XYZ file of C-alpha atoms in Angstrom:
241
model
C 113.345 100.370 94.055
C 110.966 98.370 96.252
C 107.911 99.813 98.014
C 106.363 97.281 100.399
C 102.983 98.367 101.805
C 101.001 96.918 104.729
C 103.620 94.329 105.627
C 103.901 92.816 102.166
C 106.917 90.742 101.237
C 109.928 92.079 99.350
C 112.945 90.539 97.669
C 116.290 90.742 99.487
C 118.510 93.302 97.751
C 121.313 90.796 97.191
C 118.864 88.429 95.471
C 117.583 91.220 93.221
C 121.152 92.192 92.319
C 122.010 88.552 91.561
C 118.993 88.279 89.234
C 120.057 91.464 87.444
C 123.655 90.298 87.031
C 122.610 86.878 85.734
C 120.444 88.420 83.031
C 123.079 91.002 82.154
C 125.519 88.152 81.584
C 122.951 86.274 79.535
C 122.071 89.250 77.352
C 125.628 90.364 76.635
C 125.150 93.646 78.519
C 127.235 95.071 81.336
C 126.517 97.539 84.086
C 128.538 100.765 84.135
C 128.878 103.693 86.483
C 127.148 106.963 85.610
C 130.531 108.590 84.952
C 131.219 105.996 82.225
C 127.828 106.285 80.509
C 127.919 107.359 76.854
C 124.803 109.442 76.033
C 123.921 107.509 72.854
C 125.478 104.108 73.555
C 124.245 103.408 77.088
C 120.763 102.628 78.345
C 119.239 103.963 81.539
C 116.685 101.707 83.202
C 114.498 102.057 86.272
C 112.612 99.189 87.915
C 110.044 99.841 90.646
C 108.439 97.005 92.600
C 105.385 97.684 94.766
C 103.914 94.949 96.963
C 100.675 95.209 98.907
C 98.972 92.904 101.396
C 95.169 92.999 101.197
C 93.425 91.408 104.160
C 94.866 88.343 105.847
C 96.367 86.411 102.944
C 95.980 88.294 99.660
C 99.166 89.779 98.202
C 99.547 92.027 95.163
C 102.667 92.956 93.218
C 103.058 95.736 90.651
C 106.240 96.208 88.661
C 106.897 99.348 86.620
C 109.852 99.668 84.267
C 111.244 102.552 82.261
C 114.080 102.340 79.733
C 115.713 104.957 77.505
C 119.055 106.043 76.165
C 121.204 107.676 78.818
C 120.786 111.022 77.044
C 116.984 110.773 77.495
C 116.986 109.689 81.132
C 115.271 112.911 82.307
C 112.371 112.652 79.838
C 109.032 111.914 81.481
C 107.063 110.765 78.421
C 107.186 110.202 74.673
C 106.034 113.001 72.385
C 102.859 112.231 70.381
C 103.514 111.739 66.680
C 107.260 111.301 67.131
C 109.442 108.164 67.416
C 109.380 106.647 70.887
C 112.405 107.521 72.974
C 111.265 105.825 76.182
C 110.104 102.246 76.663
C 107.635 101.406 79.422
C 106.663 97.968 80.763
C 104.552 96.852 83.683
C 102.992 93.825 85.366
C 100.325 93.512 88.050
C 99.862 90.105 89.681
C 98.190 88.722 92.788
C 98.551 85.595 94.903
C 96.977 84.019 97.981
C 99.383 83.067 100.753
C 102.677 84.760 101.671
C 104.863 81.738 100.947
C 103.480 81.328 97.447
C 103.608 85.087 96.940
C 107.361 85.124 97.544
C 107.784 82.705 94.633
C 105.380 84.733 92.483
C 107.320 87.893 93.317
C 110.613 86.276 92.293
C 109.085 84.943 89.069
C 107.528 88.318 88.185
C 110.763 90.217 88.767
C 112.703 87.605 86.812
C 110.303 87.867 83.881
C 110.365 91.669 84.007
C 114.154 91.711 83.955
C 114.206 89.225 81.073
C 111.835 91.390 79.036
C 113.988 94.431 79.632
C 117.438 92.909 79.427
C 116.982 90.167 76.882
C 113.892 90.144 74.728
C 112.583 93.714 74.330
C 113.565 95.688 71.185
C 115.913 98.621 71.690
C 115.675 101.204 73.139
C 113.157 99.701 75.563
C 115.306 96.684 76.277
C 118.074 96.772 78.896
C 117.808 97.566 82.564
C 119.401 97.865 85.983
C 117.898 98.770 89.318
C 119.532 102.186 89.565
C 122.367 102.274 87.089
C 122.943 102.214 83.374
C 123.660 99.436 80.931
C 126.007 99.363 77.968
C 124.427 97.703 74.941
C 125.318 94.791 72.712
C 123.244 92.334 70.677
C 120.696 90.570 72.938
C 120.126 86.847 73.004
C 116.647 85.319 72.951
C 115.804 83.585 76.247
C 114.344 80.096 76.334
C 110.571 79.944 76.567
C 109.244 79.979 80.109
C 107.435 76.823 81.229
C 103.667 77.097 81.030
C 103.131 75.364 84.375
C 100.624 72.668 85.333
C 97.436 74.655 84.691
C 95.175 73.585 81.812
C 93.828 76.322 79.534
C 90.049 76.767 79.492
C 87.679 79.291 77.959
C 85.587 81.227 80.476
C 82.435 79.760 78.881
C 83.613 76.330 80.097
C 83.890 77.515 83.711
C 81.005 77.563 86.188
C 80.983 80.401 88.715
C 80.285 79.351 92.295
C 80.587 82.787 93.915
C 80.938 86.247 92.395
C 81.850 88.833 95.052
C 80.145 92.236 95.195
C 81.703 94.835 92.911
C 84.613 96.625 94.621
C 84.604 100.381 95.311
C 85.795 102.367 92.302
C 89.519 103.143 92.696
C 89.851 106.639 94.158
C 92.668 107.779 91.862
C 90.874 106.469 88.766
C 87.678 108.204 89.812
C 89.451 111.513 90.389
C 91.062 111.372 86.951
C 87.937 110.019 85.208
C 89.668 106.788 84.189
C 87.453 103.976 82.980
C 87.835 100.966 80.721
C 88.008 97.187 80.596
C 90.542 95.063 82.476
C 91.423 91.544 81.322
C 92.686 89.245 84.075
C 94.287 85.831 83.639
C 93.311 83.546 86.517
C 94.804 80.301 87.740
C 92.252 78.322 89.758
C 93.131 75.290 91.885
C 91.296 71.919 91.696
C 88.909 73.096 94.427
C 87.844 76.102 92.378
C 89.702 78.732 94.415
C 91.731 81.423 92.646
C 95.393 80.936 93.467
C 96.902 83.496 91.092
C 95.770 86.447 88.996
C 97.576 88.673 86.502
C 96.379 91.755 84.659
C 96.892 91.375 80.899
C 95.135 94.525 79.658
C 93.524 97.653 81.041
C 94.167 101.170 82.367
C 96.889 101.251 85.021
C 94.863 102.934 87.819
C 92.301 100.092 87.687
C 94.631 97.099 87.768
C 95.316 96.596 91.484
C 91.600 96.837 92.299
C 90.771 94.380 89.520
C 93.389 91.880 90.740
C 92.182 92.072 94.346
C 88.590 91.570 93.202
C 89.478 88.625 90.945
C 91.202 86.780 93.785
C 87.902 86.676 95.713
C 85.947 84.767 93.044
C 85.122 81.077 93.534
C 84.422 78.535 90.808
C 83.247 74.987 90.389
C 86.275 72.718 89.871
C 87.350 72.594 86.226
C 87.237 69.002 84.963
C 89.362 67.274 82.347
C 88.430 63.634 81.682
C 86.324 63.833 84.824
C 89.223 64.910 87.043
C 89.547 68.334 88.755
C 92.414 70.373 87.307
C 94.364 73.536 87.866
C 92.652 75.787 85.315
C 93.857 78.920 83.555
C 91.417 81.281 81.844
C 90.648 84.956 81.301
C 88.155 87.109 83.164
C 87.005 90.428 81.676
C 85.994 93.278 84.000
C 84.417 96.529 82.755
C 84.902 99.636 84.905
C 82.422 102.424 84.119
C 81.997 105.765 85.832
C 78.482 106.881 86.655
């Protein structure tokens, strides 16, 4: 399921289906119709993709995934103190520029599908967009390339511009949600944030944190005197007053 907001980009359905089928083949799983699903031998998976455009060239993507046995497909949550019957995954990422965002969107969906179909322990492993998946032993995927960014500690980075704090997210405020969000940033050689991903934090705060992180500006990160693409973590506390 895809929910584009404010003109944000989406993935063509045929491309999404091709990504799903490729990972099913790779993991040793196969998609089945609901009428063929065995309650205890088939997994039910739901993937939701939400994309948002913020301003002229900031794009955000949130993926939410749910996986359970077919027999537990109507359950809304796990019961405290009991073995988990539902697996949940999620990613929130942001990118500047629509062209680059399309690639980020494809990469995020591909990674999400790999986590569900290939590398996540059962029962929170397999997935399809709307159907069910029959299980077999998964195969471990090759490690994803780390990219051209050099890892830095935030203490090594000089801030050029820190934007004013954003308004507190309305939903989080209504439900009294607060906490700390950890964002991984990729900054280009000019010190501009090109990509941001939420690594930790309460769900209702993540989109706001990503949008805020994309507005920061830094002095170029240097390695042997040369500006580099830099990757580091930014910690953001959200506190209600």
